[in-house]
Coordinates of C-alpha atoms in Angstrom, one line a residue:
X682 CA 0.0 0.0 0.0
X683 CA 0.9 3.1 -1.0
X684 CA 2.2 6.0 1.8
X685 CA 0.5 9.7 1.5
X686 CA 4.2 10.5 1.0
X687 CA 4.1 9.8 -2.8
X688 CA 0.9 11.9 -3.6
X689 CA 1.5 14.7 -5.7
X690 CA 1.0 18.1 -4.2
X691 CA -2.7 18.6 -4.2
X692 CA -3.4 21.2 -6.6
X693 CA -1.1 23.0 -8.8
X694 CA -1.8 25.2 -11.6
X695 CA 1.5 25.9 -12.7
X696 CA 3.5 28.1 -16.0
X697 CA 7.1 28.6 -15.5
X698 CA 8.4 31.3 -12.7
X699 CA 9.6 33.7 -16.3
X700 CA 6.0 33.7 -17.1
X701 CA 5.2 34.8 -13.7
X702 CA 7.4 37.6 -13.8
X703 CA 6.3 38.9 -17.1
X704 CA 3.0 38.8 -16.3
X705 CA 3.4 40.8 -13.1
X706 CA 6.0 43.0 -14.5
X707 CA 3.1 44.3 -16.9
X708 CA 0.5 44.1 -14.0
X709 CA 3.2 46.2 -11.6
X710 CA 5.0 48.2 -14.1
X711 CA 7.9 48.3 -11.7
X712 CA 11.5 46.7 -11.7
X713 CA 11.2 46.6 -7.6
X714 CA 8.7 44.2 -8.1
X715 CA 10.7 41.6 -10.1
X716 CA 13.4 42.1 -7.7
X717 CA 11.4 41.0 -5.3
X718 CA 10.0 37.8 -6.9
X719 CA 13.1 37.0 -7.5
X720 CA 14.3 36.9 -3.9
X721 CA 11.1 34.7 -3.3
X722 CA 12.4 32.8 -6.0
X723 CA 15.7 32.3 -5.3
X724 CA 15.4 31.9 -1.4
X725 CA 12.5 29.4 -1.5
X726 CA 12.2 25.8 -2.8
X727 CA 9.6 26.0 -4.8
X728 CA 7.9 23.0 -5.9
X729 CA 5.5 24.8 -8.8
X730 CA 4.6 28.5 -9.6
X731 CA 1.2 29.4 -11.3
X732 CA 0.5 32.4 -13.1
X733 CA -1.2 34.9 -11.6
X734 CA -5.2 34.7 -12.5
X735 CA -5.5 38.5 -12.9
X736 CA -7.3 39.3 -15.6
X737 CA -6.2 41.4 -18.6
X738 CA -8.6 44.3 -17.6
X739 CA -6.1 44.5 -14.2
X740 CA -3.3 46.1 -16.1
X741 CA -5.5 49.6 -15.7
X742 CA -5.2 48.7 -12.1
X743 CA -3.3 51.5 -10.4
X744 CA -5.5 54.3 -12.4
X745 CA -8.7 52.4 -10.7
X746 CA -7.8 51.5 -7.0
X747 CA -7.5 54.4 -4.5
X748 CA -5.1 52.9 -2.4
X749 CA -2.0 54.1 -1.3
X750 CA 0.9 54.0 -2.9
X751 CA 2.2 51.9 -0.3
X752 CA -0.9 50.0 0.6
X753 CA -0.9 49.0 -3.5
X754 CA 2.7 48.2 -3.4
X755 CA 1.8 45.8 -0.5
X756 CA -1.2 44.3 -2.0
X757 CA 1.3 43.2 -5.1
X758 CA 4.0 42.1 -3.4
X759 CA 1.7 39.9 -1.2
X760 CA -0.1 38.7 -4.3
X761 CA 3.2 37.5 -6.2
X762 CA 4.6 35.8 -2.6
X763 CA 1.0 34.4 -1.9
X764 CA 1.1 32.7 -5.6
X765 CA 5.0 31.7 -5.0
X766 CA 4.4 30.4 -1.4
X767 CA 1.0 29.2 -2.2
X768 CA 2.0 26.5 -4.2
X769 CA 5.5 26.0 -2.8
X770 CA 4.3 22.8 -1.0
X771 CA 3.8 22.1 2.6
X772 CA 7.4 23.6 3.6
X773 CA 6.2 27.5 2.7
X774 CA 2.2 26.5 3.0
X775 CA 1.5 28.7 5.9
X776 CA 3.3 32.1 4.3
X777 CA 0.8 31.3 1.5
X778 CA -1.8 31.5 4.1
X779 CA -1.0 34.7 5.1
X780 CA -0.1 36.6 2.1
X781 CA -3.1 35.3 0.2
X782 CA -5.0 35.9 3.0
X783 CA -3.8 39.3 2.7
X784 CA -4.9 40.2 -0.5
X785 CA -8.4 38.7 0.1
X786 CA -9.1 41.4 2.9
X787 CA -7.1 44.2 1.0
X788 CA -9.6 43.7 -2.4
X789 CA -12.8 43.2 0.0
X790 CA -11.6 46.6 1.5
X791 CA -11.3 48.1 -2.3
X792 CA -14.6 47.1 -2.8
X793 CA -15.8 49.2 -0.6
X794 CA -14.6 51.8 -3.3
X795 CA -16.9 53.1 -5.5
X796 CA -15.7 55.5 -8.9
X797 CA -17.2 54.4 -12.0
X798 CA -18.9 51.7 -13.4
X799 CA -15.5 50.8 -15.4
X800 CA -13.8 50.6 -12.7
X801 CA -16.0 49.0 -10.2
X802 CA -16.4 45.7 -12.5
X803 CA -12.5 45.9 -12.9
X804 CA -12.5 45.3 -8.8
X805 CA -14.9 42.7 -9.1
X806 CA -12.6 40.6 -11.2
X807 CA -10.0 41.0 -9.0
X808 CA -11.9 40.2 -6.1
X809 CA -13.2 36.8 -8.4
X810 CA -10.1 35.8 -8.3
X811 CA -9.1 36.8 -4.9
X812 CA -12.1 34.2 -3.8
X813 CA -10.4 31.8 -6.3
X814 CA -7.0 32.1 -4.7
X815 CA -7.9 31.6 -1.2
X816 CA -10.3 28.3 -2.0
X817 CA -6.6 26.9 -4.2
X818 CA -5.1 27.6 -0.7
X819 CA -7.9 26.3 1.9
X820 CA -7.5 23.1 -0.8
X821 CA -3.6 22.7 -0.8
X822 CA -4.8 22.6 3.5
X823 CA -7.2 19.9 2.8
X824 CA -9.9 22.3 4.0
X825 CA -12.0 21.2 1.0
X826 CA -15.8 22.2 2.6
X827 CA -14.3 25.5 3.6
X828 CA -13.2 26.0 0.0
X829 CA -16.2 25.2 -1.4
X830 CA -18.4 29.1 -1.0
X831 CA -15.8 30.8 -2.1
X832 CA -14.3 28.4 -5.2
X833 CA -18.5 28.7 -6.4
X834 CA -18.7 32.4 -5.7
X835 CA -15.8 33.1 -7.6
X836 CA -17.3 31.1 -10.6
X837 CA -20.1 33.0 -9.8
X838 CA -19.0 36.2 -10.6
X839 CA -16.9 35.3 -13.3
X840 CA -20.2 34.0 -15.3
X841 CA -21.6 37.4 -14.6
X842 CA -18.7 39.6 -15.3
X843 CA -16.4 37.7 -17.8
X844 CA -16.8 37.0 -21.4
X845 CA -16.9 33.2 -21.3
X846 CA -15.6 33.4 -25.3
X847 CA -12.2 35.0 -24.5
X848 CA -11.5 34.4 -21.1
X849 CA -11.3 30.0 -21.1
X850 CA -8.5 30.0 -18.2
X851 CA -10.6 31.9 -16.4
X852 CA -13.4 29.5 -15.9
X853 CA -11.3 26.3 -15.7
X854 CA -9.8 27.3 -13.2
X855 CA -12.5 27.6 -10.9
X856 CA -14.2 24.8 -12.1
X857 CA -11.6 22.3 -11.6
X858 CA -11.3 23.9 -8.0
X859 CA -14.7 22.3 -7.9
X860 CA -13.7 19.1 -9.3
X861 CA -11.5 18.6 -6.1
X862 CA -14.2 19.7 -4.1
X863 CA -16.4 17.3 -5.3
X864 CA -14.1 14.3 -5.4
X865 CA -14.0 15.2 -1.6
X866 CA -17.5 14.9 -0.9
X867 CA -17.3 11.6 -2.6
X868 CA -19.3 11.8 -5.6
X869 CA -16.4 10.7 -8.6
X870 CA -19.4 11.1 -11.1
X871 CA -20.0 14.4 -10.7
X872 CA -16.3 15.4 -10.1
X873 CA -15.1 13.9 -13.6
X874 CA -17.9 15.4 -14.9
X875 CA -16.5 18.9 -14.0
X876 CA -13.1 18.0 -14.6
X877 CA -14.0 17.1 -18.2
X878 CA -16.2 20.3 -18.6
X879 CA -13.1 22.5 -17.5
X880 CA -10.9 21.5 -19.9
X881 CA -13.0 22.4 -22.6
X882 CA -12.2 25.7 -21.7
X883 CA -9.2 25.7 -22.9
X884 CA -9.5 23.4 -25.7
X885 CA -12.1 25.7 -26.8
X886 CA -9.5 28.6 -26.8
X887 CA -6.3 26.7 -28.1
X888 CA -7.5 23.8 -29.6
X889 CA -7.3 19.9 -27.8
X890 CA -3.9 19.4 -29.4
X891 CA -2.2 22.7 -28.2
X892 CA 0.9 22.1 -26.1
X893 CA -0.8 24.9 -23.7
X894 CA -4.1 22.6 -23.8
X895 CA -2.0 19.2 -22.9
X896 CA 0.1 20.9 -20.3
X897 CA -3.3 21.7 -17.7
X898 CA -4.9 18.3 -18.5
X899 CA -2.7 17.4 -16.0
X900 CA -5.1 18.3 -13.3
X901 CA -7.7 16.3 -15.2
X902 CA -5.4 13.3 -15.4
X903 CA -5.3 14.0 -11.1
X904 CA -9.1 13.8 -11.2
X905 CA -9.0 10.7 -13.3
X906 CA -5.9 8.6 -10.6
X907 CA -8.6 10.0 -7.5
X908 CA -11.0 7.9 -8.5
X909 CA -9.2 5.1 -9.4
X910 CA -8.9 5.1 -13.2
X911 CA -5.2 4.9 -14.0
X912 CA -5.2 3.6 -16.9
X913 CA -7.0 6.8 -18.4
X914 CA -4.8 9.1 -15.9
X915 CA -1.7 7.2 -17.5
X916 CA -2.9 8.4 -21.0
X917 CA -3.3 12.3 -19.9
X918 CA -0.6 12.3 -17.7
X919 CA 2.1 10.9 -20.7
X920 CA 0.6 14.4 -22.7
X921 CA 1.3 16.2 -20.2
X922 CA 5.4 15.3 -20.0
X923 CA 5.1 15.8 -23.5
X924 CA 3.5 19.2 -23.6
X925 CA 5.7 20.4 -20.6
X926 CA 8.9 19.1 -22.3
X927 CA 8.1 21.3 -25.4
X928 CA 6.9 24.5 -23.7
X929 CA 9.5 24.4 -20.2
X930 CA 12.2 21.5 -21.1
X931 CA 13.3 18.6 -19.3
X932 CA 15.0 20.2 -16.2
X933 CA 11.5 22.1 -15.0
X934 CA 9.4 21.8 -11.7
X935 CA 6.3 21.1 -13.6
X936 CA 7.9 18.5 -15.9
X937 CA 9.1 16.5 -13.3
X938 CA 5.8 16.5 -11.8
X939 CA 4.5 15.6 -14.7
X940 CA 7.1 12.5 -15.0
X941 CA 6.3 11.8 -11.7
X942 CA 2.3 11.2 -11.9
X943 CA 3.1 9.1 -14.9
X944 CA 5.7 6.8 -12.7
X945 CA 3.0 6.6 -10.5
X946 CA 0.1 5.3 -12.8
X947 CA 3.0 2.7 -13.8
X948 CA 3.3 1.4 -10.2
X949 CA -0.3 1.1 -10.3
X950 CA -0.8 -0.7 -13.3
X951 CA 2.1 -3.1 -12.6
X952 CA 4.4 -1.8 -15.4
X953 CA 7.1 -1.6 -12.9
X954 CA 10.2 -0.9 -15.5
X955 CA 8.4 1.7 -17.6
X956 CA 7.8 3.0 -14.0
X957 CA 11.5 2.9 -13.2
X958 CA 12.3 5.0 -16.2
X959 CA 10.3 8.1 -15.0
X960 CA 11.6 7.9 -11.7
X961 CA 15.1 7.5 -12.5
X962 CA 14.4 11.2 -15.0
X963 CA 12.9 12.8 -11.9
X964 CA 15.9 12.6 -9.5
X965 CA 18.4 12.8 -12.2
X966 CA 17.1 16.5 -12.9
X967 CA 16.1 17.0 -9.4
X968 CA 18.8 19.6 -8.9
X969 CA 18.9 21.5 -12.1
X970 CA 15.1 21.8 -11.9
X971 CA 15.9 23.1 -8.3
X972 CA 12.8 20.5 -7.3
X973 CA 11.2 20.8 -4.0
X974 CA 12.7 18.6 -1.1
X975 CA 9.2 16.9 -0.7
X976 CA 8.6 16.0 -4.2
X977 CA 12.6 14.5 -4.0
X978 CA 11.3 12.8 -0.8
X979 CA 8.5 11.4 -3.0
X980 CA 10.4 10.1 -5.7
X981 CA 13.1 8.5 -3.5
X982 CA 9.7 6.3 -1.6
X983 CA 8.9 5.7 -4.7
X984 CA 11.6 4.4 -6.4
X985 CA 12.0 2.0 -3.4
X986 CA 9.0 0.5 -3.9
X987 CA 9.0 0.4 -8.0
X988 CA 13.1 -1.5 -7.7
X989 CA 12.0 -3.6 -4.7
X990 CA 9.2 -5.1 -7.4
X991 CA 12.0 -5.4 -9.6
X992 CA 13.8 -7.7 -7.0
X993 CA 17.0 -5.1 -7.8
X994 CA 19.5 -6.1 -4.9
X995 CA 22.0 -3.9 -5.7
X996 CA 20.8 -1.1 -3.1
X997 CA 18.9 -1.6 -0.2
X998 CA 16.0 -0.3 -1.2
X999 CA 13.6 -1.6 1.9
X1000 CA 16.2 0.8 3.7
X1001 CA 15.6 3.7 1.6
X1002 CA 11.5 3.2 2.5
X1003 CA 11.7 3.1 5.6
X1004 CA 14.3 6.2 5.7
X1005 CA 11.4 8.4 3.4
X1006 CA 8.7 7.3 5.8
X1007 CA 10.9 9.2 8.8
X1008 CA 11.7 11.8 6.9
X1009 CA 8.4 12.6 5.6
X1010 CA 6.6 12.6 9.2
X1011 CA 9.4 14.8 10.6
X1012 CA 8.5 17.1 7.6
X1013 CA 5.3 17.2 9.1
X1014 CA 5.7 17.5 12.0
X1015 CA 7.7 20.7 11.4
X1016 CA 5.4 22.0 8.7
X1017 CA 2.1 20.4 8.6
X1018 CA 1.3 19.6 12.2
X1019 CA 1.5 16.2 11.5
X1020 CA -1.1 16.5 8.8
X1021 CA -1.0 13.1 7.0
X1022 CA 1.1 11.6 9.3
X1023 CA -1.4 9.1 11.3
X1024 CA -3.5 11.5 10.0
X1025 CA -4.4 14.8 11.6
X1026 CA -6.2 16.3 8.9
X1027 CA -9.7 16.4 8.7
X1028 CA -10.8 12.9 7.4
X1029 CA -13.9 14.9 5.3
X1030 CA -11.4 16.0 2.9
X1031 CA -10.8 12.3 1.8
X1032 CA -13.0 10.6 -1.3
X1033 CA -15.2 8.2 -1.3
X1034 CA -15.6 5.7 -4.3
X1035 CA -15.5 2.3 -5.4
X1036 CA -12.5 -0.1 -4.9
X1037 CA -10.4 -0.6 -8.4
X1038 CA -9.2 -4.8 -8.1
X1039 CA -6.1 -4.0 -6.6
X1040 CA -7.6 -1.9 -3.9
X1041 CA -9.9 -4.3 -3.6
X1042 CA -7.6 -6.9 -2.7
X1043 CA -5.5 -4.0 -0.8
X1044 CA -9.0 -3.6 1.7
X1045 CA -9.2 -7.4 2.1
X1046 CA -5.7 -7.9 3.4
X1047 CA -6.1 -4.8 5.4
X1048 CA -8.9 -6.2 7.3
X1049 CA -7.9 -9.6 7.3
X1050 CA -6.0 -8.6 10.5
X1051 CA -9.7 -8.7 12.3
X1052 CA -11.3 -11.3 10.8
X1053 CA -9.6 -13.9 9.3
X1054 CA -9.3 -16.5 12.2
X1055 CA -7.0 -19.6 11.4
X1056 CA -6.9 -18.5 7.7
X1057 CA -3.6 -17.3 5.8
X1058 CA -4.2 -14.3 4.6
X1059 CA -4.0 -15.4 1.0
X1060 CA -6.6 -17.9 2.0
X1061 CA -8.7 -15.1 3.3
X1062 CA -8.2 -12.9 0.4
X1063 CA -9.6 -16.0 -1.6
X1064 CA -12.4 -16.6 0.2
X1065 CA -13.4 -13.0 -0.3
X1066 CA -12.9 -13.4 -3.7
X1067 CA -15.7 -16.6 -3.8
X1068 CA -18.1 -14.6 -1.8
X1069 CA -18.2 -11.2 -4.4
X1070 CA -18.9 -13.6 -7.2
X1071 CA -22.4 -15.6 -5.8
X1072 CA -26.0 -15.5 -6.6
X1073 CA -26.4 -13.1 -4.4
X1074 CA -23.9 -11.0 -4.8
X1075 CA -22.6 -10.7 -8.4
X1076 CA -23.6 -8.5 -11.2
X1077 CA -23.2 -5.6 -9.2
X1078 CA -25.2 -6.1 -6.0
X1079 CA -22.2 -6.3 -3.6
X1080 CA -20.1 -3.3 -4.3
X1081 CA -16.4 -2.5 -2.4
X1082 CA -15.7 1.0 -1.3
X1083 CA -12.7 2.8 0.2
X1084 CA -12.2 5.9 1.3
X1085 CA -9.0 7.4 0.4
X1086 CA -6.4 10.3 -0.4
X1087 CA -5.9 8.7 -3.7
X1088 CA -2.7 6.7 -2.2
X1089 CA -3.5 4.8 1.1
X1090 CA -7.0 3.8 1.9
X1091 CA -8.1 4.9 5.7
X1092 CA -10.9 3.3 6.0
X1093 CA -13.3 0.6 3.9
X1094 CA -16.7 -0.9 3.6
X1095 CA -19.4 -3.0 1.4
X1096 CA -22.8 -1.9 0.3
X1097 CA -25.1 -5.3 0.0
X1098 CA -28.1 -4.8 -2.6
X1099 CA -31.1 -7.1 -1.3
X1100 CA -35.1 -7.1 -2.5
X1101 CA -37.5 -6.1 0.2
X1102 CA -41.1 -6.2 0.8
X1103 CA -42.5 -3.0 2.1
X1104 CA -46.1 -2.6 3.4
X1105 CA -46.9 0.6 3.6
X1106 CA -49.9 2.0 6.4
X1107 CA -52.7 1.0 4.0
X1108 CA -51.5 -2.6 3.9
X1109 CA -50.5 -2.4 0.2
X1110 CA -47.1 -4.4 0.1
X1111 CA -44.8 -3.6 -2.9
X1112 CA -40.7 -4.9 -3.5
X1113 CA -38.5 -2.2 -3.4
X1114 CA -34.7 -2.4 -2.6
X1115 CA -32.4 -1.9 0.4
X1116 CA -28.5 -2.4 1.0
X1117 CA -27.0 -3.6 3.8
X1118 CA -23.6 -2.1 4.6
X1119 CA -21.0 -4.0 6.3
X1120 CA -17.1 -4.7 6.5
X1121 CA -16.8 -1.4 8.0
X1122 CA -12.7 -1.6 8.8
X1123 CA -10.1 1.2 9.3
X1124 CA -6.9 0.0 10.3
X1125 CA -4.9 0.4 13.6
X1126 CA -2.9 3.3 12.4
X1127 CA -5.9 5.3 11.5
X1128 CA -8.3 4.7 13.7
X1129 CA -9.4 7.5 16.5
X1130 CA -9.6 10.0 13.6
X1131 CA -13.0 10.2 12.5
X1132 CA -12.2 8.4 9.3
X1133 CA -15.5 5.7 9.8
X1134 CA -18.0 7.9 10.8
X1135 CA -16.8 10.6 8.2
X1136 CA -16.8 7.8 5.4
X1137 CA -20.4 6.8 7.0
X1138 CA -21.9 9.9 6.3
X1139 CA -20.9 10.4 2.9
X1140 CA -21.8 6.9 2.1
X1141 CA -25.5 7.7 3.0
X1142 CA -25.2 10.1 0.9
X1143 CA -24.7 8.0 -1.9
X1144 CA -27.6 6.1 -0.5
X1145 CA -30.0 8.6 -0.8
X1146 CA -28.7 9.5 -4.3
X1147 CA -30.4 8.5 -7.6
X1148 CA -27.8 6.1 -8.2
X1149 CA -28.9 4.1 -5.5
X1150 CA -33.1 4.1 -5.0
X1151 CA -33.9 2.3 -1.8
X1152 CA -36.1 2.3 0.7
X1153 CA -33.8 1.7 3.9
X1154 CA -30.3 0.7 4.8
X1155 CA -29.6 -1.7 7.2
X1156 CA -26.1 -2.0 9.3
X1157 CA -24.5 -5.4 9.4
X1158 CA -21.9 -5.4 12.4
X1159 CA -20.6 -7.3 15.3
X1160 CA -20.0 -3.9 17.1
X1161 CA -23.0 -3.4 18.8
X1162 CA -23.4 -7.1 19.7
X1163 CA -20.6 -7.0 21.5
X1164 CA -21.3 -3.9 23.1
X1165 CA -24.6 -5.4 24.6
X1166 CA -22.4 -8.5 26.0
X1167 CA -20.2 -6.3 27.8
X1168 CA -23.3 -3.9 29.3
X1169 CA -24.5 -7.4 30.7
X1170 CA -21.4 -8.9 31.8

């Protein structure tokens, strides 16, 4: 099973840092300002930079905002750190907080403002994407619900104030902000649909073979591995090294992340060579792509597990796991408060969706620790097998589901489809269905979190849904048997 320490960072939308400087050197108009980047830059391990979202109407920005000269100054400088730090990974995650923050309450205070129609709906788009900025940040936090107002509010006002013919980015960005969100309410459906919606954006604009098109299907490849589909990840991901080797060259941040996804598809899939051979490009441009120390991290745990597959005994690569794993947690434990770590985080930003095989057999070996008595665990694992594929339970009426980061799977159940007879008040009887839910299991490590109860809820969701019409659910566990034995005893 996977660690949380090979997950790609959650969200970046990235272009390389030249483009960032360009693009705020036109916004700012001012060489102090690239200076300044720069410093960020140069004294910060940045694992990805993404272009400021300011629209092209914000270049008439220091005619419209009656600021000071001092407070605008400070509203771009903490703009361009906020974007630096805000995808910077975990290490500069909380300077992110607070510059972008920052610039949330200074363009709430502009609004306030009030010259001209002109320049009141130039505001408005800045605010837009002030409300888009903040959600990116709450989501790099795994604060996905508290994301969620302002990623929709922000889309929001970019339907009212935008041309949606010549301003793509615009909108798909926002809406695959709310791909994530959904993914971590767990409804996949809905999510890919999103995903899929946002990238026509851009293909609208450039076209669905346009290196600048390939390069942000990236995050729709991320949407794609969430929910378990890596074969179709694999295919979007492999444009993406393409498009990003074209437009930044081999020895860029957003390259190697690219490389990396792919190398992690592979892993999935089994193709542990082709796997191998992304890996290996990752840490051999690690430095002069000045890559972050926890993408490094990532690739090392990685390529551990890929060469132990391979049976490669030249290195002791069981030794270089187990030295990531340490590493990572002391990362964060210094930067994350430990989130991810056993986890801390809130277990609501996890998905919820259907097992692929593999995890599958993953959740049956993790539980077999509970309940498979004097059987091997291969024997278990078996056995588990024989039981999905009866009358009863074949053709889709017994369905596995995990709940997950999109690495390491917290917590598990099954959802049991059964015919029932209902009589309703007026003695009329009619069959409807119900599902029982049972194999409810979060291992050791996790438990004491919330991760059940969490994954509970949003399963009754699902439950309620129109994907699954029933009448009631029923609860199939040992728990509360055993809790009646002790209140006796």
């Amino acid at each position: 099973m996977l660690s949380p320490v090979d997950i790609p960072e959650r969200l970046l939308l990235v272009e390389p840092p030249e483009d960032v400087l360009r693009r705020f050197c036109k916004e700012a108009q001012s060489m102090w300002f690239i200076t300044e980047v720069r410093k960020a830059l140069l004294s910060r391990h940045l694992i990805d930079v993404r272009t400021p979202s300011l629209n092209s109407r914000g270049r008439k920005i220091c005619s419209s905002v009656p600021l000071s000269a001092t407070a605008l100054a400070a509203n771009i400088i903490a703009y361009g750190a906020g974007v630096i730090w805000i995808t910077g990974g975990i290490m500069n995650r909380q300077q992110g907080h607070e510059m972008t923050l920052r610039v949330l309450e200074l363009r709430q205070k502009q609004m306030t403002y009030f010259i001209n129609e002109l320049h009141h709906t130039e505001d408005e788009n800045l605010l837009a994407n002030g409300y888009n900025d903040w959600a990116v940040q709450l989501i790099n936090e795994g604060r996905y619900q508290d994301a969620k107002p302002y990623s929709e509010k922000s889309l929001e006002m970019k339907y009212r104030l935008l041309d949606s013919e010549t301003n793509q980015f615009q909108f798909f960005i926002s809406k695959i902000l709310l791909a994530f969100i959904l993914l971590s309410e767990g409804r996949p459906r809905i999510a890919l649909e999103m995903a899929l919606d946002a990238i026509q954006h851009i293909q609208k604009e450039k076209g669905p073979d346009h290196s600048f098109t390939l390069n942000y299907v990236f995050y729709v490849a991320n949407v794609w591995a969430a929910v378990g589909d890596h074969r179709e990840a694999l295919g979007l991901y492999e444009s993406s090294v393409e498009a990003r080797t074209k437009l930044f060259g081999q020895s860029n941040q957003s390259t190697l992340n690219s490389h990396f996804a792919v190398a992690l598809c592979l892993y999935h899939l089994g193709e542990y060579a082709q796997a191998r051979n992304h890996v290996d490009q990752c840490l051999k441009q690690k430095d002069a792509a000045n890559w972050g120390e926890e993408h490094v991290l990532r690739a090392k745990y990685l390529q551990a597990l890929v060469m132990q597959r391979l049976d490669d005994t030249n290195q002791n690569w069981e030794k270089q796991e187990n030295e990531s794993i340490i590493y990572r947690n002391r990362l964060l434990v210094k930067y994350g408060g430990g989130k991810w770590a056993y986890p801390g985080f809130d277990p609501d930003s996890l998905c919820l969706r259907e097992a692929t095989e593999e995890e599958k057999v993953q959740s049956w070996r993790n539980n077999s620790a509970a309940w498979k008595g004097k059987l091997t665990i291969e024997e278990y694992v078996g056995q588990q097998a024989i039981n999905g594929n009866q009358e009863l339970t074949r053709n889709g009426r017994i369905r596995y589901w995990i709940y997950t980061d999109g690495a390491t799977i917290y917590t598990s159940a099954e959802t049991l489809q059964k015919p029932v007879v209902v009589r309703s008040t007026d003695g009329k009887a009619t069959t409807e269905w119900s599902y029982g839910v049972a194999g409810v299991f979060t291992p050791v490590e996790f438990r004491r979190h919330g991760c059940a109860s969490s994954m509970m809820r949003k399963l009754a969701l699902w439950l309620d849904s129109d994907e699954a019409p029933c009448q009631f659910t029923v609860l199939w566990s040992a728990v509360e048997v055993i809790r009646r034995v002790f209140d006796v005893i």
